[in-house]
CSV table of C-alpha atoms in Angstrom, one decimal:
chain,number,residue,atom,x,y,z
A,1,MET,CA,0.0,0.0,0.0
A,2,GLY,CA,1.4,3.4,-1.0
A,3,ARG,CA,2.2,5.9,1.8
A,4,TRP,CA,-0.3,8.4,0.3
A,5,GLU,CA,-3.3,6.2,0.7
A,6,PRO,CA,-4.3,6.4,4.3
A,7,ASP,CA,-7.0,3.9,5.2
A,8,THR,CA,-7.6,3.0,1.6
A,9,ARG,CA,-9.0,-0.4,2.6
A,10,GLY,CA,-11.3,1.1,5.2
A,11,ARG,CA,-12.6,3.5,2.5
A,12,LEU,CA,-13.3,0.7,0.0
A,13,GLU,CA,-15.0,-1.4,2.8
A,14,ARG,CA,-17.3,1.4,3.7
A,15,ALA,CA,-18.1,2.3,0.1
A,16,ALA,CA,-18.9,-1.4,-0.6
A,17,ILE,CA,-21.1,-1.9,2.4
A,18,GLU,CA,-23.1,1.3,1.6
A,19,LEU,CA,-23.6,0.3,-2.0
A,20,TYR,CA,-24.5,-3.3,-1.1
A,21,LEU,CA,-27.1,-2.1,1.4
A,22,GLU,CA,-28.4,0.5,-0.9
A,23,GLN,CA,-28.8,-1.5,-4.1
A,24,GLY,CA,-28.1,-5.1,-3.2
A,25,PHE,CA,-24.9,-7.2,-3.2
A,26,ALA,CA,-25.7,-8.8,-6.6
A,27,GLN,CA,-26.3,-5.6,-8.4
A,28,THR,CA,-23.1,-3.9,-7.1
A,29,THR,CA,-19.9,-4.0,-9.2
A,30,VAL,CA,-16.4,-3.5,-8.2
A,31,ALA,CA,-16.2,-0.4,-10.6
A,32,GLN,CA,-19.1,1.1,-8.7
A,33,ILE,CA,-17.4,0.5,-5.4
A,34,THR,CA,-14.1,2.1,-6.5
A,35,ARG,CA,-15.9,5.0,-8.0
A,36,HIS,CA,-17.9,5.5,-4.8
A,37,ALA,CA,-14.6,5.5,-2.8
A,38,GLY,CA,-12.9,7.7,-5.3
A,39,LEU,CA,-10.3,5.0,-6.0
A,40,THR,CA,-9.3,2.8,-8.8
A,41,THR,CA,-10.2,-0.8,-9.5
A,42,ARG,CA,-6.5,-1.7,-9.4
A,43,THR,CA,-6.5,-0.4,-5.8
A,44,PHE,CA,-9.4,-2.6,-5.0
A,45,PHE,CA,-7.8,-5.8,-6.2
A,46,ARG,CA,-4.5,-4.9,-4.2
A,47,HIS,CA,-6.7,-5.3,-1.1
A,48,PHE,CA,-9.4,-7.8,-2.0
A,49,LEU,CA,-9.9,-11.0,-4.0
A,50,ASP,CA,-13.4,-10.1,-5.1
A,51,LYS,CA,-16.4,-8.2,-3.9
A,52,ARG,CA,-17.3,-10.9,-1.4
A,53,ASP,CA,-13.9,-10.7,0.1
A,54,VAL,CA,-14.3,-7.1,1.2
A,55,LEU,CA,-16.7,-8.2,3.9
A,56,PHE,CA,-14.5,-11.0,5.3
A,57,VAL,CA,-10.9,-9.8,5.2
A,58,GLY,CA,-11.3,-8.2,8.6
A,59,MET,CA,-12.5,-11.5,10.0
A,60,ASP,CA,-9.3,-13.2,9.1
A,61,GLU,CA,-7.3,-10.5,10.9
A,62,LEU,CA,-9.6,-10.8,14.0
A,63,THR,CA,-9.1,-14.6,13.9
A,64,GLU,CA,-5.4,-14.2,14.2
A,65,ARG,CA,-5.7,-11.9,17.1
A,66,VAL,CA,-8.0,-14.5,18.8
A,67,ALA,CA,-5.4,-17.2,18.3
A,68,LYS,CA,-2.8,-15.0,19.8
A,69,ALA,CA,-4.9,-14.2,22.9
A,70,ILE,CA,-5.5,-17.9,23.4
A,71,ALA,CA,-1.8,-18.6,23.2
A,72,ALA,CA,-1.0,-15.7,25.7
A,73,ALA,CA,-3.6,-16.9,28.3
A,74,PRO,CA,-2.1,-18.3,31.6
A,75,ALA,CA,-1.2,-22.0,31.3
A,76,ALA,CA,-3.4,-22.6,34.4
A,77,TRP,CA,-6.5,-21.5,32.7
A,78,PRO,CA,-9.0,-24.3,31.7
A,79,ALA,CA,-9.5,-24.4,27.8
A,80,ILE,CA,-12.9,-22.9,28.0
A,81,LYS,CA,-11.6,-19.8,29.8
A,82,ALA,CA,-8.7,-19.4,27.3
A,83,ALA,CA,-11.1,-19.9,24.4
A,84,ALA,CA,-13.7,-17.4,25.8
A,85,SER,CA,-11.0,-14.8,26.5
A,86,GLY,CA,-10.0,-15.1,22.9
A,87,MET,CA,-13.4,-14.7,21.5
A,88,ASN,CA,-13.9,-11.6,23.8
A,89,ILE,CA,-11.1,-10.0,22.0
A,90,ALA,CA,-13.0,-10.4,18.7
A,91,ALA,CA,-16.3,-9.3,20.5
A,92,ALA,CA,-14.5,-6.1,21.9
A,93,ALA,CA,-13.2,-5.2,18.4
A,94,LEU,CA,-16.6,-5.5,16.9
A,95,GLN,CA,-18.1,-3.5,19.7
A,96,LEU,CA,-15.7,-0.7,18.9
A,97,ARG,CA,-16.9,-0.6,15.3
A,98,ARG,CA,-20.4,-1.4,16.2
A,99,ASP,CA,-22.4,0.5,13.4
A,100,GLU,CA,-20.1,-1.0,10.7
A,101,ALA,CA,-20.4,-4.5,12.2
A,102,GLN,CA,-24.2,-4.2,12.4
A,103,ASP,CA,-24.5,-3.1,8.8
A,104,ARG,CA,-22.3,-6.0,7.7
A,105,ARG,CA,-24.3,-8.5,9.8
A,106,LYS,CA,-27.5,-7.2,8.4
A,107,LEU,CA,-26.2,-7.5,4.8
A,108,ILE,CA,-24.9,-11.0,5.3
A,109,ASN,CA,-28.1,-12.2,6.9
A,110,THR,CA,-30.1,-11.1,3.9
A,111,THR,CA,-27.7,-12.4,1.2
A,112,PRO,CA,-27.7,-16.2,0.9
A,113,GLU,CA,-24.3,-16.4,-0.9
A,114,LEU,CA,-22.8,-14.3,1.8
A,115,ARG,CA,-24.4,-16.4,4.5
A,116,GLU,CA,-22.5,-19.4,2.9
A,117,ARG,CA,-19.3,-17.6,3.0
A,118,GLU,CA,-19.9,-16.5,6.6
A,119,LEU,CA,-20.4,-20.1,7.6
A,120,MET,CA,-17.1,-21.0,6.0
A,121,ALA,CA,-15.4,-18.2,7.9
A,122,PHE,CA,-16.9,-19.2,11.1
A,123,ALA,CA,-15.8,-22.7,10.6
A,124,ALA,CA,-12.2,-21.4,10.0
A,125,VAL,CA,-12.3,-19.5,13.2
A,126,ALA,CA,-13.3,-22.6,15.0
A,127,LYS,CA,-10.4,-24.5,13.5
A,128,THR,CA,-8.0,-21.8,14.6
A,129,VAL,CA,-9.4,-21.8,18.2
A,130,ASP,CA,-9.1,-25.5,18.1
A,131,GLY,CA,-5.6,-25.3,17.0
A,132,ALA,CA,-4.6,-22.7,19.5
A,133,LEU,CA,-6.1,-24.9,22.3
A,134,SER,CA,-4.3,-27.9,21.1
A,135,GLU,CA,-0.9,-25.8,21.2
A,136,ARG,CA,-1.7,-25.2,24.8
A,137,GLY,CA,-1.8,-29.0,25.4
A,138,THR,CA,-5.6,-29.4,25.6
A,139,ASP,CA,-6.7,-32.9,24.7
A,140,GLU,CA,-7.6,-33.2,21.1
A,141,ARG,CA,-11.4,-33.9,21.3
A,142,VAL,CA,-11.9,-31.5,24.2
A,143,ALA,CA,-10.1,-28.8,22.1
A,144,ARG,CA,-12.4,-29.4,19.2
A,145,VAL,CA,-15.6,-29.4,21.1
A,146,THR,CA,-14.7,-26.4,23.2
A,147,ALA,CA,-13.8,-24.4,20.1
A,148,GLU,CA,-17.1,-25.4,18.4
A,149,ALA,CA,-19.1,-24.5,21.5
A,150,VAL,CA,-17.4,-21.2,22.1
A,151,LEU,CA,-18.0,-20.3,18.4
A,152,ALA,CA,-21.6,-21.5,18.8
A,153,ALA,CA,-22.1,-19.2,21.8
A,154,PHE,CA,-20.4,-16.3,19.9
A,155,ARG,CA,-22.7,-16.7,16.9
A,156,VAL,CA,-25.8,-16.8,19.0
A,157,ALA,CA,-24.6,-13.7,20.8
A,158,PHE,CA,-23.8,-11.9,17.6
A,159,GLU,CA,-27.3,-12.7,16.2
A,160,TYR,CA,-28.8,-11.5,19.5
A,161,TRP,CA,-26.8,-8.3,19.3
A,162,GLY,CA,-28.4,-7.6,15.9
A,163,GLU,CA,-31.8,-7.6,17.6
A,164,HIS,CA,-30.5,-5.7,20.6
A,165,PRO,CA,-27.9,-3.3,19.2
A,166,ASP,CA,-27.7,-1.3,22.5
A,167,ARG,CA,-26.2,-4.2,24.3
A,168,GLU,CA,-22.5,-4.7,24.5
A,169,LEU,CA,-21.3,-7.7,22.5
A,170,PRO,CA,-18.6,-8.9,24.8
A,171,GLN,CA,-21.2,-9.1,27.7
A,172,LEU,CA,-23.6,-10.9,25.4
A,173,VAL,CA,-20.9,-13.5,24.6
A,174,ASP,CA,-20.3,-14.1,28.3
A,175,GLU,CA,-24.1,-14.2,29.0
A,176,THR,CA,-24.6,-16.7,26.2
A,177,LEU,CA,-21.8,-19.0,27.5
A,178,ASP,CA,-23.3,-18.8,31.0
A,179,GLU,CA,-26.6,-19.9,29.5
A,180,LEU,CA,-24.9,-22.7,27.7
A,181,LYS,CA,-23.2,-23.8,30.9
A,182,ARG,CA,-26.6,-23.7,32.7
A,183,ALA,CA,-28.3,-25.6,29.8
A,184,LEU,CA,-25.7,-28.3,29.7
A,185,GLY,CA,-25.6,-28.5,33.6
A,186,SER,CA,-29.4,-29.0,33.8
A,187,ASP,CA,-29.0,-32.6,32.6
A,188,ALA,CA,-26.5,-33.5,35.4
B,1,MET,CA,-41.7,-43.3,-7.7
B,2,GLY,CA,-43.1,-46.2,-9.8
B,3,ARG,CA,-43.8,-49.5,-7.9
B,4,TRP,CA,-41.4,-51.4,-10.0
B,5,GLU,CA,-38.4,-49.5,-8.9
B,6,PRO,CA,-37.6,-50.8,-5.5
B,7,ASP,CA,-34.9,-48.8,-3.8
B,8,THR,CA,-34.1,-46.9,-6.9
B,9,ARG,CA,-32.9,-43.9,-4.8
B,10,GLY,CA,-30.5,-46.2,-2.8
B,11,ARG,CA,-29.1,-47.7,-6.0
B,12,LEU,CA,-28.4,-44.2,-7.4
B,13,GLU,CA,-26.9,-43.0,-4.1
B,14,ARG,CA,-24.5,-46.1,-4.0
B,15,ALA,CA,-23.6,-45.7,-7.6
B,16,ALA,CA,-22.8,-41.9,-7.1
B,17,ILE,CA,-20.7,-42.5,-4.0
B,18,GLU,CA,-18.7,-45.3,-5.7
B,19,LEU,CA,-17.9,-43.1,-8.6
B,20,TYR,CA,-17.1,-40.0,-6.7
B,21,LEU,CA,-14.6,-42.0,-4.5
B,22,GLU,CA,-13.2,-43.9,-7.5
B,23,GLN,CA,-12.7,-41.0,-10.0
B,24,GLY,CA,-13.4,-37.7,-8.0
B,25,PHE,CA,-16.6,-35.7,-7.5
B,26,ALA,CA,-15.8,-33.1,-10.1
B,27,GLN,CA,-15.0,-35.8,-12.8
B,28,THR,CA,-18.2,-37.6,-12.4
B,29,THR,CA,-21.3,-36.8,-14.5
B,30,VAL,CA,-24.9,-37.6,-13.9
B,31,ALA,CA,-24.9,-39.8,-17.0
B,32,GLN,CA,-22.1,-41.9,-15.5
B,33,ILE,CA,-24.0,-42.4,-12.3
B,34,THR,CA,-27.2,-43.5,-13.9
B,35,ARG,CA,-25.3,-45.8,-16.3
B,36,HIS,CA,-23.5,-47.3,-13.3
B,37,ALA,CA,-26.8,-47.8,-11.5
B,38,GLY,CA,-28.5,-49.2,-14.7
B,39,LEU,CA,-31.0,-46.4,-14.6
B,40,THR,CA,-31.9,-43.3,-16.7
B,41,THR,CA,-31.0,-39.8,-16.2
B,42,ARG,CA,-34.6,-38.9,-16.0
B,43,THR,CA,-35.0,-41.2,-13.0
B,44,PHE,CA,-32.0,-39.5,-11.4
B,45,PHE,CA,-33.7,-36.1,-11.6
B,46,ARG,CA,-36.9,-37.4,-10.2
B,47,HIS,CA,-34.9,-38.0,-7.0
B,48,PHE,CA,-32.2,-35.4,-6.9
B,49,LEU,CA,-31.7,-31.8,-7.8
B,50,ASP,CA,-28.1,-32.3,-9.0
B,51,LYS,CA,-25.1,-34.4,-8.3
B,52,ARG,CA,-24.3,-32.7,-5.0
B,53,ASP,CA,-27.8,-33.3,-3.8
B,54,VAL,CA,-27.4,-37.1,-3.9
B,55,LEU,CA,-25.1,-36.8,-0.8
B,56,PHE,CA,-27.6,-34.7,1.3
B,57,VAL,CA,-31.2,-35.8,0.6
B,58,GLY,CA,-30.8,-38.4,3.4
B,59,MET,CA,-29.7,-35.7,5.8
B,60,ASP,CA,-33.0,-33.8,5.2
B,61,GLU,CA,-35.0,-36.7,6.1
B,62,LEU,CA,-32.8,-37.4,9.2
B,63,THR,CA,-33.3,-33.9,10.3
B,64,GLU,CA,-37.1,-34.3,10.2
B,65,ARG,CA,-36.8,-37.4,12.4
B,66,VAL,CA,-34.6,-35.5,14.9
B,67,ALA,CA,-37.3,-32.8,15.1
B,68,LYS,CA,-40.0,-35.4,15.7
B,69,ALA,CA,-38.0,-37.0,18.4
B,70,ILE,CA,-37.5,-33.7,20.2
B,71,ALA,CA,-41.2,-32.9,19.9
B,72,ALA,CA,-42.0,-36.3,21.4
B,73,ALA,CA,-39.6,-35.9,24.4
B,74,PRO,CA,-41.2,-35.7,27.8
B,75,ALA,CA,-42.2,-32.1,28.7
B,76,ALA,CA,-40.2,-32.4,31.9
B,77,TRP,CA,-36.9,-33.0,30.2
B,78,PRO,CA,-34.5,-30.1,30.0
B,79,ALA,CA,-33.7,-28.8,26.6
B,80,ILE,CA,-30.3,-30.3,26.4
B,81,LYS,CA,-31.7,-33.7,27.1
B,82,ALA,CA,-34.4,-33.4,24.5
B,83,ALA,CA,-31.9,-32.1,21.8
B,84,ALA,CA,-29.4,-34.8,22.7
B,85,SER,CA,-32.0,-37.5,22.4
B,86,GLY,CA,-33.1,-36.1,19.0
B,87,MET,CA,-29.5,-36.2,17.8
B,88,ASN,CA,-29.1,-39.7,19.0
B,89,ILE,CA,-31.8,-40.8,16.6
B,90,ALA,CA,-29.6,-39.4,13.8
B,91,ALA,CA,-26.5,-41.0,15.2
B,92,ALA,CA,-28.2,-44.4,15.5
B,93,ALA,CA,-29.5,-44.2,11.9
B,94,LEU,CA,-25.9,-43.4,10.7
B,95,GLN,CA,-24.5,-46.2,12.7
B,96,LEU,CA,-26.9,-48.7,11.1
B,97,ARG,CA,-25.5,-47.7,7.6
B,98,ARG,CA,-22.0,-47.3,8.9
B,99,ASP,CA,-20.0,-48.1,5.8
B,100,GLU,CA,-22.0,-45.9,3.6
B,101,ALA,CA,-22.0,-43.1,6.1
B,102,GLN,CA,-18.1,-43.3,6.4
B,103,ASP,CA,-17.7,-43.3,2.7
B,104,ARG,CA,-19.8,-40.3,2.5
B,105,ARG,CA,-17.9,-38.5,5.2
B,106,LYS,CA,-14.5,-39.3,3.5
B,107,LEU,CA,-15.7,-38.0,0.3
B,108,ILE,CA,-17.1,-34.7,1.7
B,109,ASN,CA,-14.1,-34.1,3.8
B,110,THR,CA,-11.8,-34.3,0.6
B,111,THR,CA,-14.0,-32.2,-1.6
B,112,PRO,CA,-14.2,-28.4,-0.7
B,113,GLU,CA,-17.5,-27.7,-2.6
B,114,LEU,CA,-19.1,-30.6,-0.7
B,115,ARG,CA,-17.6,-29.4,2.7
B,116,GLU,CA,-19.4,-26.1,1.9
B,117,ARG,CA,-22.7,-27.7,1.3
B,118,GLU,CA,-22.2,-29.8,4.5
B,119,LEU,CA,-21.8,-26.7,6.5
B,120,MET,CA,-25.0,-25.3,5.2
B,121,ALA,CA,-26.7,-28.6,5.9
B,122,PHE,CA,-25.6,-28.7,9.5
B,123,ALA,CA,-26.6,-25.1,9.9
B,124,ALA,CA,-30.1,-26.2,8.7
B,125,VAL,CA,-30.0,-29.0,11.2
B,126,ALA,CA,-29.1,-26.6,14.0
B,127,LYS,CA,-32.1,-24.3,12.9
B,128,THR,CA,-34.5,-27.2,13.1
B,129,VAL,CA,-33.4,-28.3,16.5
B,130,ASP,CA,-33.6,-24.7,17.7
B,131,GLY,CA,-37.1,-24.5,16.2
B,132,ALA,CA,-38.1,-27.9,17.9
B,133,LEU,CA,-36.8,-26.7,21.2
B,134,SER,CA,-38.6,-23.4,21.0
B,135,GLU,CA,-41.9,-25.3,20.2
B,136,ARG,CA,-41.4,-27.0,23.6
B,137,GLY,CA,-41.3,-23.7,25.3
B,138,THR,CA,-37.5,-23.3,25.7
B,139,ASP,CA,-36.4,-19.7,26.0
B,140,GLU,CA,-35.2,-18.3,22.7
B,141,ARG,CA,-31.7,-17.7,23.3
B,142,VAL,CA,-31.3,-21.0,25.3
B,143,ALA,CA,-32.9,-22.9,22.5
B,144,ARG,CA,-30.4,-21.5,20.0
B,145,VAL,CA,-27.3,-21.9,22.0
B,146,THR,CA,-28.4,-25.4,23.1
B,147,ALA,CA,-29.1,-26.4,19.4
B,148,GLU,CA,-25.7,-25.1,18.3
B,149,ALA,CA,-23.9,-26.8,21.1
B,150,VAL,CA,-25.5,-30.2,20.5
B,151,LEU,CA,-24.6,-29.9,16.8
B,152,ALA,CA,-21.1,-28.9,17.6
B,153,ALA,CA,-20.9,-32.0,19.8
B,154,PHE,CA,-22.3,-34.1,17.0
B,155,ARG,CA,-19.9,-32.9,14.4
B,156,VAL,CA,-16.9,-33.4,16.6
B,157,ALA,CA,-18.2,-37.0,17.4
B,158,PHE,CA,-18.8,-37.6,13.7
B,159,GLU,CA,-15.3,-36.6,12.8
B,160,TYR,CA,-13.8,-38.7,15.5
B,161,TRP,CA,-15.9,-41.6,14.3
B,162,GLY,CA,-14.0,-41.2,11.0
B,163,GLU,CA,-10.8,-41.8,12.7
B,164,HIS,CA,-12.3,-44.5,15.0
B,165,PRO,CA,-14.8,-46.4,12.8
B,166,ASP,CA,-15.0,-49.2,15.2
B,167,ARG,CA,-16.7,-47.0,17.9
B,168,GLU,CA,-20.4,-46.6,18.0
B,169,LEU,CA,-21.5,-43.2,16.9
B,170,PRO,CA,-24.4,-42.7,19.4
B,171,GLN,CA,-21.9,-43.4,22.2
B,172,LEU,CA,-19.4,-41.0,20.8
B,173,VAL,CA,-22.0,-38.3,20.7
B,174,ASP,CA,-22.9,-38.9,24.4
B,175,GLU,CA,-19.2,-38.9,25.3
B,176,THR,CA,-18.4,-35.6,23.4
B,177,LEU,CA,-21.4,-34.0,25.2
B,178,ASP,CA,-20.0,-35.1,28.5
B,179,GLU,CA,-16.6,-33.8,27.5
B,180,LEU,CA,-18.3,-30.5,26.6
B,181,LYS,CA,-20.2,-30.4,30.0
B,182,ARG,CA,-16.9,-31.0,31.8
B,183,ALA,CA,-15.0,-28.5,29.7
B,184,LEU,CA,-17.6,-25.8,30.4
B,185,GLY,CA,-18.0,-26.8,34.1
B,186,SER,CA,-14.2,-26.4,34.6
B,187,ASP,CA,-14.6,-22.7,34.5
B,188,ALA,CA,-17.2,-22.6,37.3
């Protein structure tokens, strides 16, 4: 990225989301996005693979931060606590960019081909969390199921946040995990 | 389906899986499948939408049975117990057709476009379980997170079964749920 392009990627992301919401994902072209952002198509493709990618690049970066947080968690913490603390980093980051995150959520929910891509992205996050837990020495199957469950709680909280945008996402993730603990515990 | 076509669908399914495993999913055509099964292309399209669909039609039917089992569970059962008993119906059905289920699993795991479709299918099962729990009067968010968690345990058990084909899937699902309970409980 050239030094004279501060936040080029952010501008492209915002332009894309605006147009997708306004006129629909399918109807929007890369040329329209770059025009809207006052940038060139070439610049677009320096940052993104395609017009779907615009909505998911940020998620890959967040996933890396989640993995780092899990790796940095005290060795004495149980897997669930390490995983939850990692996901809370992601929740906090989304909370800081709430309006954008909510717009993106709305858009993905109403566009089947984006939903599909989101499922793949969440599966990739689960795989990363699983890997980060295994690195800490968590038993293989426990690592897998813990990663999947924490992701499940995160997704449910994320959906709920869409319906209750005034709530704080990190708290919703904790709440949902507590609910899951209670739900599983009720069959003791 | 005509009365002179006993188990037409099963024949087509088996022919498809055989060819997919032998020569690859992408390389296999519907014409090859029907020829292999000794049936016509027209018959194929009376049962399936396309060559991906062959691998997932059974899952839709299983999902319906899962929903019925959850609806039939005693009202006093907690959500997690009702959901788990529903998923155990699916696990038992897969166990009864183990070799075929394992072949299908192998195939899906090695074909990215099938993986994608499987993620969508699992998401649909979670939605059905969620709906069945809500019908029983389970709180909305508890129903969602319980459904997602049970599906997560099921998927992990299903993967594990692939690596340990001599184990019984219903037991693996129970074991994985127990592990999840312990993992979540360890952060009390």
